[in-house]
Coordinates of C-alpha atoms in Angstrom, one line a residue:
X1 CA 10.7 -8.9 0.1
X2 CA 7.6 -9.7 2.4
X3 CA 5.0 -8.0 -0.1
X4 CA 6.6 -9.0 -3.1
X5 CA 6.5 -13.1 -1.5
X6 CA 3.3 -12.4 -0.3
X7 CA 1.4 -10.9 -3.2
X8 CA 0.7 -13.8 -5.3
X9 CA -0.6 -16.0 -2.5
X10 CA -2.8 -12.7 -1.8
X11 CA -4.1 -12.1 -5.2
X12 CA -5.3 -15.7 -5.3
X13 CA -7.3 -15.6 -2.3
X14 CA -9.0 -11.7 -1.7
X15 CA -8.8 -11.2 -5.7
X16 CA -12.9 -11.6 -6.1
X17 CA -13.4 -9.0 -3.2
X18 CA -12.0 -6.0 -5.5
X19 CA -12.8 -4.2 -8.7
X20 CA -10.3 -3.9 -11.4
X21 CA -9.1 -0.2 -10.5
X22 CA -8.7 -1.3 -6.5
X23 CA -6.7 -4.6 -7.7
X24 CA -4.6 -2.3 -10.1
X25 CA -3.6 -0.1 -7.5
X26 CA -2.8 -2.5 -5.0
X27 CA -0.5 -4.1 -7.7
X28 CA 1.5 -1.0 -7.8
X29 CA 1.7 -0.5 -4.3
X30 CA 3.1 -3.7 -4.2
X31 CA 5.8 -3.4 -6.7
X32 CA 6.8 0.0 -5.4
X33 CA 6.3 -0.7 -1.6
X34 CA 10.7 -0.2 -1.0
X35 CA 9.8 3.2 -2.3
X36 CA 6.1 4.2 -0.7
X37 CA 8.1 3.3 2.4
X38 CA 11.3 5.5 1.8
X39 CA 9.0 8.4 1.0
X40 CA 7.0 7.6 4.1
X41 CA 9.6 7.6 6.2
X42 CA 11.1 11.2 5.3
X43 CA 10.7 14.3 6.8
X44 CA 8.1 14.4 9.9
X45 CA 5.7 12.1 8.8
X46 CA 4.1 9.9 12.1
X47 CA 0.8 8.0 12.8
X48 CA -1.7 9.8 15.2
X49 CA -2.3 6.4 17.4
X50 CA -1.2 3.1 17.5
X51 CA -4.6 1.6 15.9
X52 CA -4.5 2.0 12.4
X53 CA -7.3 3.0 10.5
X54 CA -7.8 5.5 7.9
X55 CA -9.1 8.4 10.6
X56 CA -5.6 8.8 12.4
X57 CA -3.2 8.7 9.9
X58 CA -1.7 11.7 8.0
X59 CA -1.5 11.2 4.5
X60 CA 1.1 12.8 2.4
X61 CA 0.3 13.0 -1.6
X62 CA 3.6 11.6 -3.7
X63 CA 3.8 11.9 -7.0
X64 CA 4.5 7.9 -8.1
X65 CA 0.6 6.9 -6.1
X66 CA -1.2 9.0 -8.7
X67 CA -3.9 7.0 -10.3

């Protein structure tokens, strides 16, 4: 409910930092974020450290995030 509150308040203010095809795919992962985080939270999936960046995560392919 946090994303889906959050998104148009978002989109209104970092809209001009993205292209078209980044801002589309942020607007899915937004509507589908209940299930990115169900099919992140199967099987033995786990962050490397507690700093996120890109570097020390795994990243799992799933078949809805195909663009």
């Amino acid at each position: 409910d946090f994303i889906k509150e959050r998104w148009p308040l978002f989109i209104e203010n970092w809209t001009h930092l993205f292209n078209n095809s980044t801002l589309l795919k942020l607007e899915y992962i937004a509507n589908n974020f209940t299930k990115i985080q169900e099919e992140l939270s199967t099987n033995n999936l786990t962050l490397c450290h507690g700093d996120v960046k890109s570097g020390n995560i795994f990243y799992k392919k799933i078949k809805f995030l195909a663009f």
